[in-house]
Short mmCIF file of C-alpha atoms in Angstrom, two decimals:
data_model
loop_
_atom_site.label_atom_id
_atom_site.label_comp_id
_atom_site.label_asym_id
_atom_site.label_seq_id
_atom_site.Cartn_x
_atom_site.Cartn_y
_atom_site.Cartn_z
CA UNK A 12 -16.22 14.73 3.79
CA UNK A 13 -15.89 14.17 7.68
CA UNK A 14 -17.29 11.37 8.80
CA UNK A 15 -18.45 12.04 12.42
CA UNK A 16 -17.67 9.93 15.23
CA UNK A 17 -19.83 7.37 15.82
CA UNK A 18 -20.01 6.56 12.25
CA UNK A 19 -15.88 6.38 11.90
CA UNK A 20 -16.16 4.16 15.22
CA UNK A 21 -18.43 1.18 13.27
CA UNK A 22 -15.92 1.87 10.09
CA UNK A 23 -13.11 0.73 12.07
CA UNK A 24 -14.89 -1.90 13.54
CA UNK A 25 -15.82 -3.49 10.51
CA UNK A 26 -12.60 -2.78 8.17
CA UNK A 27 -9.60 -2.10 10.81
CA UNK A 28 -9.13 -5.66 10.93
CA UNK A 29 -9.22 -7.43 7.19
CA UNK A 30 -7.04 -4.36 5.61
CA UNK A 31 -5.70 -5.28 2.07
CA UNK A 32 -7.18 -3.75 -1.18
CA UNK A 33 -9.08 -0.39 0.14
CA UNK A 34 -11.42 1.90 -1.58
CA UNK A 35 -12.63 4.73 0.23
CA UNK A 36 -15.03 8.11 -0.76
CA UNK A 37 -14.08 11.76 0.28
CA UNK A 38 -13.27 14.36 -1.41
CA UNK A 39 -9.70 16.21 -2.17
CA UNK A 40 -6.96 16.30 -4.75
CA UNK A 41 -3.86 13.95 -5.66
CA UNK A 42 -0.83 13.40 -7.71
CA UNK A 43 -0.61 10.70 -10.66
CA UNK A 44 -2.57 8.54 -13.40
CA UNK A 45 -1.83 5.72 -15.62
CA UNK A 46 -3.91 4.65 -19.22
CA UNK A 47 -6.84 6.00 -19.74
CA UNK A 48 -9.61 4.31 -21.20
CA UNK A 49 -12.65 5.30 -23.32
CA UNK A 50 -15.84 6.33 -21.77
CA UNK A 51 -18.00 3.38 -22.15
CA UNK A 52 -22.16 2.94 -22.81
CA UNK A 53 -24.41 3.62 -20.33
CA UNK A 54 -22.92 6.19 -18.33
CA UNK A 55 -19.98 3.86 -17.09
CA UNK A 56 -16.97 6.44 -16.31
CA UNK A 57 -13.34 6.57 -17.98
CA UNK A 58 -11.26 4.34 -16.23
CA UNK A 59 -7.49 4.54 -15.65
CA UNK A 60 -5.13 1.46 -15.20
CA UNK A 61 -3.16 1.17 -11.61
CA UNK A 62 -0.50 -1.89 -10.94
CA UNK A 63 -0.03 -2.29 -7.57
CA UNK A 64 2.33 -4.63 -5.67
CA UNK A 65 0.80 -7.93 -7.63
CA UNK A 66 -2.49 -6.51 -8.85
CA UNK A 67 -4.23 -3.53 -11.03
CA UNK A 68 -7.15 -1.99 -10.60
CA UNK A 69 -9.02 0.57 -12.41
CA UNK A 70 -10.74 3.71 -10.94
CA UNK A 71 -12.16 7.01 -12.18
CA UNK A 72 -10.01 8.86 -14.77
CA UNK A 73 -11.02 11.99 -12.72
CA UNK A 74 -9.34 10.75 -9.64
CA UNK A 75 -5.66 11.30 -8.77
CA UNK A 76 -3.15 8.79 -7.08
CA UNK A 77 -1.86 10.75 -3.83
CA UNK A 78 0.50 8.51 -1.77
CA UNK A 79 1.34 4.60 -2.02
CA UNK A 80 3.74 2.14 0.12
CA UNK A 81 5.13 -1.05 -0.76
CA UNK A 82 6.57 -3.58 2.00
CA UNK A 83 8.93 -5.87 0.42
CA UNK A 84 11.20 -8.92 2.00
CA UNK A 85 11.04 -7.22 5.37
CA UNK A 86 12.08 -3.76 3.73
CA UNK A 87 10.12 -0.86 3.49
CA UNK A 88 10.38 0.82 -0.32
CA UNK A 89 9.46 5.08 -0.78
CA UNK A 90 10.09 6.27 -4.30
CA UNK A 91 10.06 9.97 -4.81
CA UNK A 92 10.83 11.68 -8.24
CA UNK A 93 13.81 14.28 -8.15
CA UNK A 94 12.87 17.55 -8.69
CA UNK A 95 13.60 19.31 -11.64
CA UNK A 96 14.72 23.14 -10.41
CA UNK A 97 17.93 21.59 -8.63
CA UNK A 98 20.68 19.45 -10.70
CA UNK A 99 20.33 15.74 -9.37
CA UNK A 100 23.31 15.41 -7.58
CA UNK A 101 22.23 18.39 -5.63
CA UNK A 102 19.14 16.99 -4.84
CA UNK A 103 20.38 13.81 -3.80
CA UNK A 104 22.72 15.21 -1.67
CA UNK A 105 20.54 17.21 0.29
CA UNK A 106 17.65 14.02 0.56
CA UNK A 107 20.81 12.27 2.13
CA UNK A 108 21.60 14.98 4.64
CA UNK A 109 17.85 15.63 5.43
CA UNK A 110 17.61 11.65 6.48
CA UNK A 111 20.72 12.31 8.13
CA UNK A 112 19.38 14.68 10.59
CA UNK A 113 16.37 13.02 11.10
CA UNK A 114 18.40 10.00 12.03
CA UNK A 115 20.69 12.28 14.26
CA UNK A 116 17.88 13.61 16.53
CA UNK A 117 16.61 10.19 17.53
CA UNK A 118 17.44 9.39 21.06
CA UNK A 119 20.35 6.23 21.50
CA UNK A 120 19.90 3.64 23.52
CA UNK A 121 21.60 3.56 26.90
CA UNK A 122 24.95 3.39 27.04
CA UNK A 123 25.71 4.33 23.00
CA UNK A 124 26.30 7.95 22.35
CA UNK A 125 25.39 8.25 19.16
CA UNK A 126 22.45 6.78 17.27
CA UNK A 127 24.54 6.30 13.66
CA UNK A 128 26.49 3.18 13.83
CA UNK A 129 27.99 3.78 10.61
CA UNK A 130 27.72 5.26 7.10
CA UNK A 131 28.76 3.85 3.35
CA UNK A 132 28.77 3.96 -0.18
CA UNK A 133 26.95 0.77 -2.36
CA UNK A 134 28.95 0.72 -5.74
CA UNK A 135 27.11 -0.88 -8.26
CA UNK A 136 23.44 -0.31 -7.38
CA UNK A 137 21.85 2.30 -9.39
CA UNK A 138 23.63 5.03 -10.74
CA UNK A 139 24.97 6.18 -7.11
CA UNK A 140 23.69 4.66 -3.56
CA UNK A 141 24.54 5.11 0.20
CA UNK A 142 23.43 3.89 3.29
CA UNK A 143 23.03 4.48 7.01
CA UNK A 144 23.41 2.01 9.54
CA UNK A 145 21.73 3.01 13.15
CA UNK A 146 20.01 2.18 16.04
CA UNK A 147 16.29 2.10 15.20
CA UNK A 148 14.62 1.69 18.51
CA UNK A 149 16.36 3.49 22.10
CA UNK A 150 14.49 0.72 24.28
CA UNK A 151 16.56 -2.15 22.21
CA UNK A 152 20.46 -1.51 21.85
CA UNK A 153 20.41 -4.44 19.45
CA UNK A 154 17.80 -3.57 17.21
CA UNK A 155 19.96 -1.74 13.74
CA UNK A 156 17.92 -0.42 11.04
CA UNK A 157 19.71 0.47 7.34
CA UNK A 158 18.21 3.49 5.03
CA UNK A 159 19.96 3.28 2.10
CA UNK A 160 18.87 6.05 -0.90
CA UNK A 161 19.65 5.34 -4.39
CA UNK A 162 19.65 7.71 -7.61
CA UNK A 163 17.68 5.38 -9.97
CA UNK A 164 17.71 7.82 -12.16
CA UNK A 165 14.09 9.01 -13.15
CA UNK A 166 13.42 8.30 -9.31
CA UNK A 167 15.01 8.43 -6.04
CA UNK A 168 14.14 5.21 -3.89
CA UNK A 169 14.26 5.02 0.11
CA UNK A 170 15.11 0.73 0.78
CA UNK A 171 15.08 0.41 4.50
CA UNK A 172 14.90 -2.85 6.64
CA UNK A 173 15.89 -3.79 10.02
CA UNK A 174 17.17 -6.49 12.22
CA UNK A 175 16.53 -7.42 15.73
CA UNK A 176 19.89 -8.44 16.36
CA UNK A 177 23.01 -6.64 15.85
CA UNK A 178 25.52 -8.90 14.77
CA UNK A 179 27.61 -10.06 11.92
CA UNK A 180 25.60 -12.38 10.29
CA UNK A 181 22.08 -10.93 10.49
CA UNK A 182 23.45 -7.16 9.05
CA UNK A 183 25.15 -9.71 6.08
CA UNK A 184 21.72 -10.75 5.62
CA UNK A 185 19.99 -7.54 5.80
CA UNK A 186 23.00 -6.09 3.22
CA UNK A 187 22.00 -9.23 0.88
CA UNK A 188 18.42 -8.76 0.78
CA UNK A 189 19.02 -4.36 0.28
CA UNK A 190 21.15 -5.86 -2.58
CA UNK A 191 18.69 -8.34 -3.99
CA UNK A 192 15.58 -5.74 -3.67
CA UNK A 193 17.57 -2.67 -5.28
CA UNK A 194 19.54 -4.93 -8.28
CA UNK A 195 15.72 -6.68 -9.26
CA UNK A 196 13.86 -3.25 -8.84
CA UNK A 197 13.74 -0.98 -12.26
CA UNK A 198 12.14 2.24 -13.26
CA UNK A 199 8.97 2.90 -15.27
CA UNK A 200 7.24 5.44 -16.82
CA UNK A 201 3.54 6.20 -16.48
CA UNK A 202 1.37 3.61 -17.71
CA UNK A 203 3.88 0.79 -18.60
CA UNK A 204 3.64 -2.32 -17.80
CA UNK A 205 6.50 -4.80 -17.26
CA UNK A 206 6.82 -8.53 -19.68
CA UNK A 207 4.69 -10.88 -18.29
CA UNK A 208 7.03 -13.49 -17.87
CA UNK A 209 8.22 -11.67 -14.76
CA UNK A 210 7.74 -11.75 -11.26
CA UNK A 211 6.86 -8.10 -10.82
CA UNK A 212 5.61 -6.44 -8.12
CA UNK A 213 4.85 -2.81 -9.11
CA UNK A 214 5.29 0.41 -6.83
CA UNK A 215 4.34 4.31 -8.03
CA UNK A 216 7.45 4.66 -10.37
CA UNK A 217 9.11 1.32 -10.83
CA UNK A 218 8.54 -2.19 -10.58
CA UNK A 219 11.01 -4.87 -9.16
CA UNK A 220 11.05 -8.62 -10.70
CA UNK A 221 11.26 -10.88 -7.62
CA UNK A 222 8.54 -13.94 -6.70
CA UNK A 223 6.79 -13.58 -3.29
CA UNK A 224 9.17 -14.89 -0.34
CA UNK A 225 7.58 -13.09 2.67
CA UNK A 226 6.62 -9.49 4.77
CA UNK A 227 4.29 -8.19 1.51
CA UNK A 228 2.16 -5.05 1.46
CA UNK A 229 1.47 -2.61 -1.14
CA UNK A 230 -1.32 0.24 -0.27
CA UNK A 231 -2.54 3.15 -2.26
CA UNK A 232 -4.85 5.50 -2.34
CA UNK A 233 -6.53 8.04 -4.74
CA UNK A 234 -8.71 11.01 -3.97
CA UNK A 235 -10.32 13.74 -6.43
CA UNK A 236 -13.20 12.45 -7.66
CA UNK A 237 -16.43 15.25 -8.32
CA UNK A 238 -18.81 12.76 -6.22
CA UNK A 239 -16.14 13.26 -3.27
CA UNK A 240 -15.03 9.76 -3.65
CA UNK A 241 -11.73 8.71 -2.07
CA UNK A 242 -10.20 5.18 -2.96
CA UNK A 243 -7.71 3.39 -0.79
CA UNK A 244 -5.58 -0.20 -2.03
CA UNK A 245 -3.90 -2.44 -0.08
CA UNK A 246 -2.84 -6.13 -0.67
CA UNK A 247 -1.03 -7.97 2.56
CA UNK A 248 0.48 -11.35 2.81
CA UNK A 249 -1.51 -13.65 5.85
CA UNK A 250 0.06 -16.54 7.91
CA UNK A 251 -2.46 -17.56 9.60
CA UNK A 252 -6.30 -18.63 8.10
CA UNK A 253 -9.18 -16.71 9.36
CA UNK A 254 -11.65 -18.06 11.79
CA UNK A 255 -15.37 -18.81 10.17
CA UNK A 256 -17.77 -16.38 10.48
CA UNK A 257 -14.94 -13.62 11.16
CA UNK A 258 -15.11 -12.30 7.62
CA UNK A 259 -16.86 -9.15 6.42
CA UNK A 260 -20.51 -9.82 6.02
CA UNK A 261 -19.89 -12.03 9.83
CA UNK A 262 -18.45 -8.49 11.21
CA UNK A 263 -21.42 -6.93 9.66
CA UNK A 264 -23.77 -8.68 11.26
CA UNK A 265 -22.24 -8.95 14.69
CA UNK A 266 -22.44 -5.00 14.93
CA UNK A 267 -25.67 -4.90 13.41
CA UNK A 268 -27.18 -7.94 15.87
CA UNK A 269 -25.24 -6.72 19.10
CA UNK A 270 -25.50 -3.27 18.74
CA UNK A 271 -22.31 -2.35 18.90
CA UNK A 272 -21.98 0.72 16.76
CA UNK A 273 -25.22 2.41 18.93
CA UNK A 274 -26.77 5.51 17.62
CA UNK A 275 -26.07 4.03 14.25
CA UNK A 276 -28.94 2.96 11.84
CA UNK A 277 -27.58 0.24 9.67
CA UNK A 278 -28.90 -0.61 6.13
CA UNK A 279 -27.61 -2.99 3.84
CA UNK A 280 -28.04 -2.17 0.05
CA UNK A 281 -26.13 -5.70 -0.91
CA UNK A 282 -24.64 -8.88 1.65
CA UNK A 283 -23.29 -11.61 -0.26
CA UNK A 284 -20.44 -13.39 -1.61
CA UNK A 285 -18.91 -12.36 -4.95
CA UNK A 286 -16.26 -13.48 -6.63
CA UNK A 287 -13.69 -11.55 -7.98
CA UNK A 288 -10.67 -11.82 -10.45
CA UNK A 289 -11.90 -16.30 -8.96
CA UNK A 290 -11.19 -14.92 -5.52
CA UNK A 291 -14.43 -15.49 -3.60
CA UNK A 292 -14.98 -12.56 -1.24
CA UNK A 293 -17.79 -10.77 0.82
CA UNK A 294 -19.20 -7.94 -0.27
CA UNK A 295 -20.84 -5.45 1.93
CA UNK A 296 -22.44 -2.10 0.82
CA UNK A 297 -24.42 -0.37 3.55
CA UNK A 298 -26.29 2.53 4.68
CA UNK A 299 -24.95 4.37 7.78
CA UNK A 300 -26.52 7.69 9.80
CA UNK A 301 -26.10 8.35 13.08
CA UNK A 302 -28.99 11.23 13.06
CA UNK A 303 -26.35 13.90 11.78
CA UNK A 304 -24.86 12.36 8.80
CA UNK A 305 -25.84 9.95 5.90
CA UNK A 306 -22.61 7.69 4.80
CA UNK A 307 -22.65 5.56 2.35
CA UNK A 308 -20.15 2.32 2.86
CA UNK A 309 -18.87 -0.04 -0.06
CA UNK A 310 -16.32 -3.09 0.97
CA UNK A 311 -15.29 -6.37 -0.66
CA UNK A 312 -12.58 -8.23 1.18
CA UNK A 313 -10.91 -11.44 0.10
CA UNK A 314 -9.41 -13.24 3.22
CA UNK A 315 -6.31 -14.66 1.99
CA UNK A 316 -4.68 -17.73 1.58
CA UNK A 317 -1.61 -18.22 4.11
CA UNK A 318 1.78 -17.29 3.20
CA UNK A 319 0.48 -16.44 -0.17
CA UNK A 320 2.01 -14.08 -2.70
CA UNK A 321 -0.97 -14.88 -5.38
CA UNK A 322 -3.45 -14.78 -2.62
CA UNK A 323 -3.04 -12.46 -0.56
CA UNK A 324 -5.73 -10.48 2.00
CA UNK A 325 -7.70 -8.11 -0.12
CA UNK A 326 -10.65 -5.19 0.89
CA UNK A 327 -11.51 -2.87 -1.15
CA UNK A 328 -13.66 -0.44 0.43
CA UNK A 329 -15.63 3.00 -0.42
CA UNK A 330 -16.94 5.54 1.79
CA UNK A 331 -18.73 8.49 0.68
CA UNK A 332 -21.31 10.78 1.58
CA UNK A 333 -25.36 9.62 0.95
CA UNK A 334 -26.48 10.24 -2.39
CA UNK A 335 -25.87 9.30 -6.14
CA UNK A 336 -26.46 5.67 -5.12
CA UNK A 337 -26.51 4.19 -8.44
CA UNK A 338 -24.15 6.33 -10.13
CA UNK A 339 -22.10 5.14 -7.43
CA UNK A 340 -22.74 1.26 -7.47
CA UNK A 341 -22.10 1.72 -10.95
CA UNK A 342 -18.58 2.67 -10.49
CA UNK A 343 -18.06 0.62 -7.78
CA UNK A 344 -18.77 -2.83 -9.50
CA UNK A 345 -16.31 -0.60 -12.50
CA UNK A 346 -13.60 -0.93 -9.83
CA UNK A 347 -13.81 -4.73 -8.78
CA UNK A 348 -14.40 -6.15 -12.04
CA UNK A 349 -11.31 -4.62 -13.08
CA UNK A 350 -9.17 -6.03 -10.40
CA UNK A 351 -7.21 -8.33 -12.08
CA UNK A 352 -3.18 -10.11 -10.92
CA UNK A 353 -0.08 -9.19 -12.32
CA UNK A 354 1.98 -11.97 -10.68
CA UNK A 355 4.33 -14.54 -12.17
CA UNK A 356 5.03 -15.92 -15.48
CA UNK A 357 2.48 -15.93 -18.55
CA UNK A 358 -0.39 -13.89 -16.81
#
């Protein structure tokens, strides 16, 4: 489904800024599934288990998990599983040597002549790791970034962070926290779930056991469902509290009241507070058509509590075309009541 313009315009407006835990509706195909559970009475569909970062949700068993992305302790984390036509130490070599051209064709800042500052090996993490040390930004000659791959095994994993300084002590710190993040982070298989008495904060193929410290986002999303829904998750740590009346059903209401999105006929199905997994949130679900297109727009969005690992900003949102509406408010309250944590000892 393509949303048109105007209608994509009031989306943003409402969701751009409260992004966390995101559930969207369009149609297309993905990649992965966890558990599956039985259909239940009353039409309510199969549901299939996600962890994600510090939380699980359920959605449709149809649907398909196409891409997520984890922010950890100021370092980015991409998992990818190694293919299996190519021996593994082929196909590690040539990830390495792809990054390494990528790095290679970024422009240095002035005065350096090369953007690598250096390469090495990382004995003792996984079962093989290296890294690359370069400048990440051509405006700032003392900005460094290191991309370090390592062979985990059933997965490859991408751990990259960066520094704003180049100097001795802040690339020792950025070496200790790659070091931390990749000795704590551990490989899964589909559907299993770590010992609760962990910190775990779970990505697409492997989980890492570390409490929240700071610089915390995991996204996802999932596509593929017959009713062209498309689901979207993301969780992010906030530092500062949120303003009253700033919050979802506010946002609502200021477009609605100031006409903002214009050429857009507004309907709310439901504006309220509901509380989730004992997080009060708002919940929005509305109506949208701009004389060309019918959309139909689901969000619930927790705002956070600051510097937070347990409470983190949430929305979960769900656009879709018109149609089905109960079929589809069926699944939809499916997918919050199911969010639940996965955080810190004895959940």
């Amino acid at each position: 489904m393509t949303i048109s313009a105007t209608l994509r315009r009031a989306l943003l407006f409402l969701l751009i800024t409260p992004i966390v835990t995101l559930l969207a509706c369009t149609s297309s195909e993905g990649t992965q599934k966890k558990s599956t559970q039985p259909t239940t009475d009353k039409g309510v569909p199969r549901m299939t288990t996600y962890p994600i970062g510090r939380f699980a949700i359920d959605v449709p068993a149809e649907m398909k998990l196409v891409h997520q992305w984890q922010r950890l302790r100021y370092a980015e984390i991409e998992e990818f599983a190694w293919p299996g036509s190519v021996p593994r130490e082929r196909a590690r070599d040539e990830a390495w040597k792809r990054r390494l051209a990528e790095i290679g064709k970024l422009t240095p800042p002035k005065g350096k002549e090369r953007v690598i500052i250096e390469t090495r090996d990382f004995p003792g993490l996984g079962d093989w790791a290296r890294g690359v040390f370069y400048y990440g930004n051509y405006m700032m000659v003392n900005e460094g970034k290191w991309s370090v791959l390592l062979d985990y095994g059933n997965a490859g994993v991408w751990i990259e962070t960066r520094s704003a300084i180049i100097e001795t002590e802040n690339i020792n710190k950025m070496l200790r926290n790659i070091n931390n993040i990749a000795t704590s982070y551990t490989t899964r298989r589909f559907g299993e779930l770590k010992p609760s008495s962990g910190y775990w904060f779970y990505t697409k193929h492997g989980a890492l056991d570390l409490p929240y410290l700071r610089q915390e986002t995991a996204a996802a999303r999932f596509e593929g469902h017959p009713l062209g829904l498309e689901i979207d998750i993301e969780t992010t740590e906030i530092h500062k509290e949120e303003a009253e009346n700033h919050g979802l059903i506010g946002r609502t209401t200021a477009v609605i009241v100031t006409g903002y999105a214009a050429g857009i006929d507004i309907k709310r199905i439901r504006s309220r507070t509901r509380v989730v997994t004992g997080l009060k949130g708002d919940e929005e679900v509305d109506r949208m058509d701009d004389g060309t297109r019918s959309v139909l727009s689901f969000a619930w969005r927790f705002a956070g509590r600051k510097d937070s690992g347990e409470h983190p900003k949430i929305l979960i949102t769900m656009e879709c075309a018109d149609g089905h509406l109960e079929e589809k408010l069926q699944i939809w309250d499916a997918v919050l009541n199911s969010l639940k944590p996965m955080y810190g000892p004895g959940r």
